[in-house]
Amino acid sequence: MNSRTHTHQAPKIWHQISDYAAYGLLGMPLAMSALPVYVQVPAYYTTQLGLTLASTGWVLFLARLFDTFQDPLLGYWIDRLHSSSHGLQNWLMIAALGLAVAFAGLWLPPVATTYLALWLAVMLILTYTAHSMLNIAYLSWGAKLQHSEPHKSGVLLGAAAWREGAGLVGVIIASIAPSIIMLKPRPQIAWAMGWYSLSFSVLLMIAMFTLLRLSPKWQSSSGSHSKLRHNWSAIKANQAFRKLLLPYFFNAVSVAIPATLVIFFIHDRLQAASKTALFLASYFIAATIGLPVWVGLAKKIGVAPSWGIGMVLAILAFSSTAWLGAGDSNKYMIVCIVAGLALGADLALPPVLLAQVIGLNETAASYYGVWTLLGKLALALSGLGLPILAYFGYQPGLAGSAALTLAYAIVPCVCKGMALILLVRSYSSYRKAAS
């Protein structure tokens, strides 16, 4: 390559990086209001605000179940909107405002214990709905970037890497901050949560401005005005997509269960409450470090095989926690790092695999509506783990619970193993769709 060619390519590369960064920034506040909420809220409401374990679990389940079935309809509405930049912008701004308000409401409940479960249910539903409105549009926006350049897999992986990288930074912040805040004296917690919620709102608005003004524009498709029945017919006819749903669902369950139980496991099984923030930070930092490794591996051997390797790594890491107990903090730190590396594959690769099976003129948001429905159903089912644990005698503060260990260490590995088997059996369909 001569110097002139290199000179011409350098600005193009930097322009592409800036485009990906502008698109990816919104991944940070979206991630802060997703998995960390499911990790932190149960412990916050049970240990700090006095809500019972069973009540918290049922609220998580019912609120998530309510939210789950609206996603396909939201996806259809977004597909109807995306040919109008003005309509889409209004949709995104309304959703962002609702998410900021609901996020603050989760951490700053103005009600007594008697109405706490009702308040939590309402705030969770509002948070989930606003998050879905943003996230489905955001993911389908990224999927359409493949049509802006001829080499679609590179574009998809690049956009996904920036989105999930920013998301992991958001997850790290949202995992550490509430954990540190909950260690403060009780009178200081509300004040600190207020500043945390305000910081989230500012970040969300900056990310929205960046997405709408600086990122690559949403690529419209000829299928954007299709009727709902037509959209569903196209989705059902997509064999590769149908075969992707079950492995994605079981994998999502395998991630959701330990996310719901991790703080209880750290506090009561390991008896290391003071190290909660350190464990969570190590887990998500490892995922951040591993993210470019999984993206690079996917470019060499394919998205589905790379995801499968990540599943195997996660099973090896999580299964070892069944033998951990009080005083095993150093061993658990190793588990967090290895499992975090595997998480990078779960975050970056499934959305790319989905984008590759969506046809050129098909409506991406409708696909992502079904996709997020399954992810939320997995989170809803994981919420049932709390009342089930309560039924078997576990309560926060009870050390050495065998039921907690079984639910945290073994059940997720079984679900991950099922996802891996289904992924391998359907590999030929994904490969054909991506070619």
Tab-separated table of C-alpha atoms in Angstrom:
chain	number	residue	atom	x	y	z
A	1	MET	CA	0.000	0.000	0.000
A	2	ASN	CA	1.493	3.381	-0.993
A	3	SER	CA	1.521	6.448	1.262
A	4	ARG	CA	-1.217	8.207	-0.733
A	5	THR	CA	-3.605	5.290	-0.306
A	6	HIS	CA	-2.821	5.150	3.411
A	7	THR	CA	-3.429	8.906	3.700
A	8	HIS	CA	-6.832	8.599	2.061
A	9	GLN	CA	-7.867	5.628	4.182
A	10	ALA	CA	-6.886	7.112	7.542
A	11	PRO	CA	-9.626	9.811	7.620
A	12	LYS	CA	-12.170	7.190	6.557
A	13	ILE	CA	-11.158	4.901	9.423
A	14	TRP	CA	-11.335	7.709	11.977
A	15	HIS	CA	-14.706	8.804	10.599
A	16	GLN	CA	-15.987	5.244	10.948
A	17	ILE	CA	-14.717	5.057	14.547
A	18	SER	CA	-16.424	8.341	15.435
A	19	ASP	CA	-19.665	7.078	13.871
A	20	TYR	CA	-19.540	3.883	15.908
A	21	ALA	CA	-18.713	5.810	19.093
A	22	ALA	CA	-21.609	8.229	18.545
A	23	TYR	CA	-23.957	5.311	17.991
A	24	GLY	CA	-22.567	3.247	20.880
A	25	LEU	CA	-22.740	5.844	23.679
A	26	LEU	CA	-26.445	5.260	24.341
A	27	GLY	CA	-25.520	1.698	25.290
A	28	MET	CA	-24.101	3.060	28.552
A	29	PRO	CA	-27.282	4.472	30.185
A	30	LEU	CA	-29.389	1.685	28.682
A	31	ALA	CA	-27.135	-0.892	30.327
A	32	MET	CA	-27.178	1.014	33.612
A	33	SER	CA	-30.963	0.721	33.737
A	34	ALA	CA	-31.162	-2.955	32.717
A	35	LEU	CA	-29.127	-5.774	34.289
A	36	PRO	CA	-27.759	-3.726	37.249
A	37	VAL	CA	-31.332	-2.850	38.240
A	38	TYR	CA	-32.158	-6.532	38.343
A	39	VAL	CA	-28.988	-7.203	40.338
A	40	GLN	CA	-29.263	-4.344	42.840
A	41	VAL	CA	-32.977	-3.705	43.341
A	42	PRO	CA	-33.871	-6.999	45.108
A	43	ALA	CA	-31.125	-6.537	47.706
A	44	TYR	CA	-31.903	-2.825	48.077
A	45	TYR	CA	-35.598	-3.344	48.730
A	46	THR	CA	-35.143	-6.363	51.041
A	47	THR	CA	-32.117	-5.336	53.105
A	48	GLN	CA	-32.483	-1.528	53.112
A	49	LEU	CA	-36.195	-0.802	52.726
A	50	GLY	CA	-37.722	-3.793	54.533
A	51	LEU	CA	-39.688	-5.532	51.765
A	52	THR	CA	-39.906	-9.311	52.196
A	53	LEU	CA	-37.979	-11.627	49.897
A	54	ALA	CA	-41.105	-13.359	48.591
A	55	SER	CA	-42.913	-10.045	47.897
A	56	THR	CA	-39.889	-8.672	46.059
A	57	GLY	CA	-39.628	-11.793	43.919
A	58	TRP	CA	-43.317	-11.783	42.964
A	59	VAL	CA	-43.184	-8.082	42.078
A	60	LEU	CA	-40.128	-8.677	39.876
A	61	PHE	CA	-41.849	-11.582	38.146
A	62	LEU	CA	-45.226	-9.906	37.547
A	63	ALA	CA	-43.778	-6.547	36.490
A	64	ARG	CA	-41.403	-8.203	34.034
A	65	LEU	CA	-44.152	-10.495	32.755
A	66	PHE	CA	-46.382	-7.476	32.135
A	67	ASP	CA	-43.558	-5.787	30.264
A	68	THR	CA	-42.577	-8.880	28.270
A	69	PHE	CA	-45.587	-9.067	25.990
A	70	GLN	CA	-45.591	-5.434	24.899
A	71	ASP	CA	-42.244	-5.686	23.091
A	72	PRO	CA	-43.489	-7.150	19.761
A	73	LEU	CA	-46.110	-4.392	19.568
A	74	LEU	CA	-43.504	-1.739	20.387
A	75	GLY	CA	-41.298	-3.172	17.650
A	76	TYR	CA	-44.140	-2.899	15.144
A	77	TRP	CA	-44.823	0.729	16.121
A	78	ILE	CA	-41.143	1.588	15.777
A	79	ASP	CA	-41.089	0.059	12.306
A	80	ARG	CA	-44.031	2.308	11.409
A	81	LEU	CA	-42.221	5.370	12.772
A	82	HIS	CA	-38.720	4.953	11.434
A	83	SER	CA	-39.409	6.342	7.961
A	84	SER	CA	-40.136	9.666	9.679
A	85	SER	CA	-37.091	11.114	11.439
A	86	HIS	CA	-39.276	13.606	13.315
A	87	GLY	CA	-41.628	10.930	14.624
A	88	LEU	CA	-38.750	8.675	15.634
A	89	GLN	CA	-36.988	11.522	17.430
A	90	ASN	CA	-40.127	12.320	19.445
A	91	TRP	CA	-40.499	8.640	20.333
A	92	LEU	CA	-36.927	8.419	21.584
A	93	MET	CA	-37.060	11.653	23.582
A	94	ILE	CA	-40.338	10.725	25.305
A	95	ALA	CA	-38.903	7.308	26.175
A	96	ALA	CA	-35.682	8.860	27.515
A	97	LEU	CA	-37.613	11.289	29.728
A	98	GLY	CA	-39.782	8.468	31.076
A	99	LEU	CA	-36.737	6.309	31.790
A	100	ALA	CA	-34.994	9.109	33.698
A	101	VAL	CA	-38.047	9.710	35.916
A	102	ALA	CA	-38.724	6.010	36.564
A	103	PHE	CA	-35.049	5.290	37.330
A	104	ALA	CA	-35.085	7.953	40.036
A	105	GLY	CA	-38.358	6.591	41.386
A	106	LEU	CA	-36.848	3.127	41.837
A	107	TRP	CA	-34.114	4.375	44.132
A	108	LEU	CA	-36.097	7.096	45.920
A	109	PRO	CA	-39.468	5.594	46.945
A	110	PRO	CA	-41.562	8.235	48.784
A	111	VAL	CA	-43.840	5.628	50.419
A	112	ALA	CA	-43.804	3.590	53.613
A	113	THR	CA	-43.323	-0.180	53.808
A	114	THR	CA	-47.078	-0.813	53.508
A	115	TYR	CA	-47.187	0.467	49.920
A	116	LEU	CA	-43.599	-0.344	48.992
A	117	ALA	CA	-44.444	-3.409	46.886
A	118	LEU	CA	-46.996	-1.430	44.859
A	119	TRP	CA	-44.549	1.428	44.331
A	120	LEU	CA	-41.833	-0.997	43.208
A	121	ALA	CA	-44.236	-2.647	40.756
A	122	VAL	CA	-45.277	0.670	39.184
A	123	MET	CA	-41.700	1.973	38.919
A	124	LEU	CA	-40.445	-1.281	37.427
A	125	ILE	CA	-43.201	-1.300	34.801
A	126	LEU	CA	-42.449	2.321	33.873
A	127	THR	CA	-38.706	1.630	33.759
A	128	TYR	CA	-39.133	-1.484	31.649
A	129	THR	CA	-41.547	0.176	29.214
A	130	ALA	CA	-39.362	3.242	28.677
A	131	HIS	CA	-36.271	1.060	28.378
A	132	SER	CA	-37.988	-1.135	25.769
A	133	MET	CA	-39.068	1.882	23.738
A	134	LEU	CA	-35.455	3.025	23.593
A	135	ASN	CA	-33.709	-0.324	23.351
A	136	ILE	CA	-35.743	-1.878	20.523
A	137	ALA	CA	-35.332	1.233	18.405
A	138	TYR	CA	-31.641	1.376	19.272
A	139	LEU	CA	-30.900	-2.258	18.419
A	140	SER	CA	-32.822	-2.143	15.150
A	141	TRP	CA	-30.987	1.113	14.285
A	142	GLY	CA	-27.720	-0.795	14.703
A	143	ALA	CA	-28.961	-3.715	12.612
A	144	LYS	CA	-29.713	-1.369	9.723
A	145	LEU	CA	-26.132	-0.067	9.707
A	146	GLN	CA	-25.210	-3.194	7.773
A	147	HIS	CA	-26.826	-1.657	4.683
A	148	SER	CA	-24.585	1.423	4.763
A	149	GLU	CA	-21.497	-0.571	3.703
A	150	PRO	CA	-21.035	-3.666	1.560
A	151	HIS	CA	-19.214	-5.790	4.149
A	152	LYS	CA	-22.062	-6.161	6.597
A	153	SER	CA	-20.462	-8.459	9.194
A	154	GLY	CA	-17.628	-6.009	9.855
A	155	VAL	CA	-20.055	-3.118	10.256
A	156	LEU	CA	-22.312	-5.098	12.575
A	157	LEU	CA	-19.430	-6.287	14.739
A	158	GLY	CA	-17.943	-2.795	14.896
A	159	ALA	CA	-21.218	-1.180	15.947
A	160	ALA	CA	-21.934	-4.000	18.401
A	161	ALA	CA	-18.474	-3.691	19.943
A	162	TRP	CA	-18.894	0.022	20.625
A	163	ARG	CA	-22.472	-0.432	21.859
A	164	GLU	CA	-21.633	-3.308	24.186
A	165	GLY	CA	-18.340	-1.725	25.268
A	166	ALA	CA	-20.179	1.419	26.343
A	167	GLY	CA	-22.821	-0.812	27.891
A	168	LEU	CA	-20.242	-2.652	29.969
A	169	VAL	CA	-18.871	0.645	31.260
A	170	GLY	CA	-22.421	1.549	32.243
A	171	VAL	CA	-22.918	-1.822	33.922
A	172	ILE	CA	-19.693	-1.391	35.897
A	173	ILE	CA	-20.771	2.050	37.113
A	174	ALA	CA	-24.285	0.896	37.953
A	175	SER	CA	-22.990	-2.193	39.771
A	176	ILE	CA	-20.439	-0.354	41.890
A	177	ALA	CA	-22.322	2.837	42.765
A	178	PRO	CA	-25.411	1.359	44.495
A	179	SER	CA	-23.236	-1.253	46.267
A	180	ILE	CA	-21.082	1.509	47.740
A	181	ILE	CA	-24.103	3.663	48.555
A	182	MET	CA	-25.807	0.795	50.427
A	183	LEU	CA	-22.767	0.522	52.734
A	184	LYS	CA	-23.318	4.101	53.931
A	185	PRO	CA	-25.243	4.968	57.119
A	186	ARG	CA	-28.968	4.751	56.398
A	187	PRO	CA	-29.675	8.548	56.658
A	188	GLN	CA	-27.127	9.199	53.873
A	189	ILE	CA	-28.457	6.619	51.428
A	190	ALA	CA	-31.379	8.673	50.050
A	191	TRP	CA	-29.146	11.718	49.464
A	192	ALA	CA	-26.542	9.610	47.622
A	193	MET	CA	-29.205	7.839	45.548
A	194	GLY	CA	-30.568	11.238	44.510
A	195	TRP	CA	-27.201	12.296	43.094
A	196	TYR	CA	-26.811	8.921	41.425
A	197	SER	CA	-30.205	9.275	39.711
A	198	LEU	CA	-29.416	12.835	38.598
A	199	SER	CA	-26.089	11.726	37.097
A	200	PHE	CA	-27.888	8.974	35.200
A	201	SER	CA	-30.362	11.472	33.738
A	202	VAL	CA	-27.598	13.802	32.540
A	203	LEU	CA	-25.719	10.923	30.903
A	204	LEU	CA	-28.893	9.679	29.215
A	205	MET	CA	-29.643	13.072	27.687
A	206	ILE	CA	-26.056	13.488	26.416
A	207	ALA	CA	-26.208	10.046	24.818
A	208	MET	CA	-29.546	10.834	23.170
A	209	PHE	CA	-28.181	14.051	21.682
A	210	THR	CA	-25.126	12.186	20.360
A	211	LEU	CA	-27.248	9.463	18.786
A	212	LEU	CA	-29.682	11.827	17.090
A	213	ARG	CA	-27.144	14.418	15.888
A	214	LEU	CA	-23.797	12.689	15.353
A	215	SER	CA	-24.352	8.981	14.635
A	216	PRO	CA	-25.080	7.397	11.224
A	217	LYS	CA	-28.711	7.865	10.236
A	218	TRP	CA	-31.258	5.080	10.486
A	219	GLN	CA	-31.340	3.245	7.150
A	220	SER	CA	-34.954	2.947	6.047
A	221	SER	CA	-36.225	-0.222	4.374
A	222	SER	CA	-38.993	-0.881	1.910
A	223	GLY	CA	-40.777	-3.048	4.487
A	224	SER	CA	-41.228	-0.243	6.993
A	225	HIS	CA	-44.930	0.258	6.251
A	226	SER	CA	-45.909	-3.396	6.317
A	227	LYS	CA	-48.955	-4.430	8.276
A	228	LEU	CA	-48.536	-6.256	11.566
A	229	ARG	CA	-49.842	-9.532	10.118
A	230	HIS	CA	-47.356	-9.315	7.239
A	231	ASN	CA	-44.493	-8.680	9.663
A	232	TRP	CA	-45.420	-11.721	11.718
A	233	SER	CA	-45.707	-13.882	8.611
A	234	ALA	CA	-42.211	-12.884	7.509
A	235	ILE	CA	-40.779	-13.560	10.970
A	236	LYS	CA	-42.426	-16.986	11.209
A	237	ALA	CA	-41.110	-17.904	7.758
A	238	ASN	CA	-37.521	-17.118	8.776
A	239	GLN	CA	-36.211	-20.566	9.738
A	240	ALA	CA	-32.814	-19.373	10.934
A	241	PHE	CA	-34.473	-16.847	13.242
A	242	ARG	CA	-36.837	-19.440	14.709
A	243	LYS	CA	-33.948	-21.787	15.440
A	244	LEU	CA	-32.064	-18.974	17.163
A	245	LEU	CA	-34.829	-18.239	19.683
A	246	LEU	CA	-34.508	-21.266	21.963
A	247	PRO	CA	-30.729	-21.122	22.477
A	248	TYR	CA	-31.032	-17.391	23.081
A	249	PHE	CA	-33.821	-17.924	25.634
A	250	PHE	CA	-32.044	-20.639	27.625
A	251	ASN	CA	-28.841	-18.621	27.564
A	252	ALA	CA	-30.731	-15.560	28.807
A	253	VAL	CA	-32.171	-17.617	31.691
A	254	SER	CA	-28.660	-18.807	32.554
A	255	VAL	CA	-27.542	-15.173	32.861
A	256	ALA	CA	-30.671	-13.849	34.583
A	257	ILE	CA	-30.732	-16.307	37.510
A	258	PRO	CA	-27.249	-15.516	38.898
A	259	ALA	CA	-27.826	-11.812	38.198
A	260	THR	CA	-30.849	-11.924	40.517
A	261	LEU	CA	-29.096	-13.951	43.218
A	262	VAL	CA	-25.486	-12.751	43.097
A	263	ILE	CA	-25.677	-10.221	45.937
A	264	PHE	CA	-27.440	-12.729	48.202
A	265	PHE	CA	-24.753	-15.319	47.330
A	266	ILE	CA	-21.938	-12.892	48.121
A	267	HIS	CA	-23.505	-11.754	51.393
A	268	ASP	CA	-24.723	-15.068	52.784
A	269	ARG	CA	-22.746	-17.869	51.109
A	270	LEU	CA	-19.363	-16.146	50.910
A	271	GLN	CA	-20.092	-13.801	53.847
A	272	ALA	CA	-18.187	-11.057	52.045
A	273	ALA	CA	-20.692	-8.187	51.810
A	274	SER	CA	-17.933	-5.565	51.966
A	275	LYS	CA	-16.444	-6.957	48.726
A	276	THR	CA	-19.672	-6.846	46.686
A	277	ALA	CA	-18.630	-3.842	44.613
A	278	LEU	CA	-15.180	-5.372	44.014
A	279	PHE	CA	-16.646	-8.673	42.795
A	280	LEU	CA	-19.170	-7.012	40.481
A	281	ALA	CA	-16.581	-4.592	39.124
A	282	SER	CA	-14.145	-7.442	38.408
A	283	TYR	CA	-16.856	-9.378	36.602
A	284	PHE	CA	-17.854	-6.546	34.304
A	285	ILE	CA	-14.339	-5.203	33.785
A	286	ALA	CA	-13.314	-8.677	32.643
A	287	ALA	CA	-16.245	-8.639	30.219
A	288	THR	CA	-15.052	-5.282	28.887
A	289	ILE	CA	-11.529	-6.602	28.380
A	290	GLY	CA	-12.806	-9.744	26.714
A	291	LEU	CA	-15.213	-7.987	24.370
A	292	PRO	CA	-12.680	-7.166	21.604
A	293	VAL	CA	-11.315	-10.705	21.897
A	294	TRP	CA	-14.741	-12.201	21.141
A	295	VAL	CA	-15.307	-9.744	18.289
A	296	GLY	CA	-11.927	-10.632	16.793
A	297	LEU	CA	-12.577	-14.345	17.215
A	298	ALA	CA	-16.003	-13.996	15.573
A	299	LYS	CA	-14.397	-12.366	12.541
A	300	LYS	CA	-12.066	-15.356	12.180
A	301	ILE	CA	-14.226	-18.411	12.954
A	302	GLY	CA	-17.776	-17.055	12.844
A	303	VAL	CA	-20.268	-15.580	15.317
A	304	ALA	CA	-22.070	-18.782	16.343
A	305	PRO	CA	-18.909	-20.864	17.039
A	306	SER	CA	-17.447	-18.006	19.091
A	307	TRP	CA	-20.628	-17.720	21.133
A	308	GLY	CA	-20.524	-21.465	21.775
A	309	ILE	CA	-16.958	-21.218	23.117
A	310	GLY	CA	-18.122	-18.446	25.432
A	311	MET	CA	-20.905	-20.697	26.757
A	312	VAL	CA	-18.430	-23.480	27.562
A	313	LEU	CA	-16.225	-21.022	29.437
A	314	ALA	CA	-19.196	-19.746	31.453
A	315	ILE	CA	-20.255	-23.281	32.438
A	316	LEU	CA	-16.749	-24.113	33.660
A	317	ALA	CA	-16.635	-20.940	35.750
A	318	PHE	CA	-20.103	-21.022	37.325
A	319	SER	CA	-20.133	-24.736	38.128
A	320	SER	CA	-17.117	-24.239	40.399
A	321	THR	CA	-19.064	-21.874	42.698
A	322	ALA	CA	-21.017	-24.844	44.096
A	323	TRP	CA	-17.947	-25.708	46.218
A	324	LEU	CA	-17.297	-22.201	47.519
A	325	GLY	CA	-18.173	-20.966	50.994
A	326	ALA	CA	-17.179	-18.459	53.668
A	327	GLY	CA	-13.539	-17.407	53.290
A	328	ASP	CA	-13.318	-18.276	49.581
A	329	SER	CA	-13.272	-14.689	48.362
A	330	ASN	CA	-10.048	-15.069	46.381
A	331	LYS	CA	-11.368	-18.142	44.569
A	332	TYR	CA	-14.622	-16.356	43.824
A	333	MET	CA	-12.674	-13.443	42.390
A	334	ILE	CA	-11.153	-15.845	39.847
A	335	VAL	CA	-14.640	-17.092	39.004
A	336	CYS	CA	-15.808	-13.496	38.486
A	337	ILE	CA	-12.965	-12.794	36.072
A	338	VAL	CA	-13.442	-15.974	34.015
A	339	ALA	CA	-17.239	-15.680	33.967
A	340	GLY	CA	-16.881	-12.012	33.059
A	341	LEU	CA	-14.745	-12.885	30.062
A	342	ALA	CA	-17.476	-15.293	28.960
A	343	LEU	CA	-20.118	-12.589	29.450
A	344	GLY	CA	-18.491	-10.553	26.686
A	345	ALA	CA	-19.561	-13.225	24.207
A	346	ASP	CA	-23.150	-13.233	25.534
A	347	LEU	CA	-23.392	-9.467	25.145
A	348	ALA	CA	-21.740	-8.849	21.789
A	349	LEU	CA	-22.447	-11.909	19.654
A	350	PRO	CA	-26.183	-12.822	19.880
A	351	PRO	CA	-27.399	-9.423	18.535
A	352	VAL	CA	-24.977	-9.751	15.615
A	353	LEU	CA	-26.189	-13.279	14.926
A	354	LEU	CA	-29.756	-11.982	14.910
A	355	ALA	CA	-28.903	-9.095	12.575
A	356	GLN	CA	-27.313	-11.534	10.136
A	357	VAL	CA	-30.520	-13.563	9.780
A	358	ILE	CA	-32.726	-10.510	9.074
A	359	GLY	CA	-33.413	-10.007	5.376
A	360	LEU	CA	-32.354	-6.869	3.537
A	361	ASN	CA	-35.876	-5.406	3.206
A	362	GLU	CA	-37.359	-6.807	6.407
A	363	THR	CA	-38.438	-4.773	9.428
A	364	ALA	CA	-35.685	-5.080	12.019
A	365	ALA	CA	-37.605	-3.613	14.963
A	366	SER	CA	-40.264	-6.330	14.761
A	367	TYR	CA	-37.546	-8.961	15.040
A	368	TYR	CA	-35.991	-7.192	18.012
A	369	GLY	CA	-39.409	-6.936	19.632
A	370	VAL	CA	-39.607	-10.739	19.708
A	371	TRP	CA	-35.938	-10.930	20.728
A	372	THR	CA	-36.293	-8.656	23.751
A	373	LEU	CA	-39.544	-10.421	24.700
A	374	LEU	CA	-37.583	-13.620	25.281
A	375	GLY	CA	-34.869	-11.821	27.228
A	376	LYS	CA	-37.447	-10.248	29.497
A	377	LEU	CA	-39.325	-13.499	29.936
A	378	ALA	CA	-36.053	-15.019	31.124
A	379	LEU	CA	-35.623	-12.200	33.643
A	380	ALA	CA	-39.235	-12.591	34.784
A	381	LEU	CA	-38.744	-16.307	35.418
A	382	SER	CA	-35.553	-15.610	37.353
A	383	GLY	CA	-37.577	-13.383	39.676
A	384	LEU	CA	-39.523	-16.473	40.747
A	385	GLY	CA	-36.277	-17.749	42.242
A	386	LEU	CA	-36.754	-15.461	45.245
A	387	PRO	CA	-40.175	-16.773	46.420
A	388	ILE	CA	-39.015	-20.323	45.641
A	389	LEU	CA	-35.955	-19.819	47.842
A	390	ALA	CA	-38.194	-18.349	50.542
A	391	TYR	CA	-40.394	-21.443	50.312
A	392	PHE	CA	-37.340	-23.638	50.959
A	393	GLY	CA	-36.447	-21.606	54.024
A	394	TYR	CA	-33.885	-19.113	52.748
A	395	GLN	CA	-34.059	-15.513	53.925
A	396	PRO	CA	-31.488	-12.701	53.513
A	397	GLY	CA	-28.919	-13.038	56.275
A	398	LEU	CA	-29.166	-16.834	56.463
A	399	ALA	CA	-25.685	-18.269	55.899
A	400	GLY	CA	-24.902	-21.580	54.231
A	401	SER	CA	-28.203	-22.164	52.415
A	402	ALA	CA	-27.973	-25.220	50.148
A	403	ALA	CA	-30.989	-24.000	48.165
A	404	LEU	CA	-29.232	-20.708	47.395
A	405	THR	CA	-26.109	-22.528	46.206
A	406	LEU	CA	-28.132	-24.869	43.991
A	407	ALA	CA	-30.079	-21.995	42.439
A	408	TYR	CA	-27.022	-19.794	41.877
A	409	ALA	CA	-24.440	-22.354	40.753
A	410	ILE	CA	-26.132	-25.390	39.238
A	411	VAL	CA	-29.403	-24.311	37.616
A	412	PRO	CA	-27.729	-21.644	35.379
A	413	CYS	CA	-25.187	-24.218	34.153
A	414	VAL	CA	-27.975	-26.605	33.167
A	415	CYS	CA	-29.717	-23.831	31.212
A	416	LYS	CA	-26.453	-22.767	29.567
A	417	GLY	CA	-25.768	-26.360	28.566
A	418	MET	CA	-29.176	-26.637	26.917
A	419	ALA	CA	-28.510	-23.398	25.020
A	420	LEU	CA	-25.167	-24.739	23.803
A	421	ILE	CA	-26.687	-28.001	22.545
A	422	LEU	CA	-29.429	-26.129	20.649
A	423	LEU	CA	-26.903	-23.698	19.169
A	424	VAL	CA	-24.721	-26.525	17.854
A	425	ARG	CA	-27.698	-28.380	16.371
A	426	SER	CA	-28.834	-25.283	14.463
A	427	TYR	CA	-25.418	-24.015	13.364
A	428	SER	CA	-25.922	-24.821	9.677
A	429	SER	CA	-29.015	-22.598	9.501
A	430	TYR	CA	-27.181	-19.591	10.961
A	431	ARG	CA	-24.218	-20.115	8.650
A	432	LYS	CA	-26.440	-20.252	5.585
A	433	ALA	CA	-28.337	-17.086	6.600
A	434	ALA	CA	-25.134	-15.143	7.300
A	435	SER	CA	-23.456	-16.055	4.013
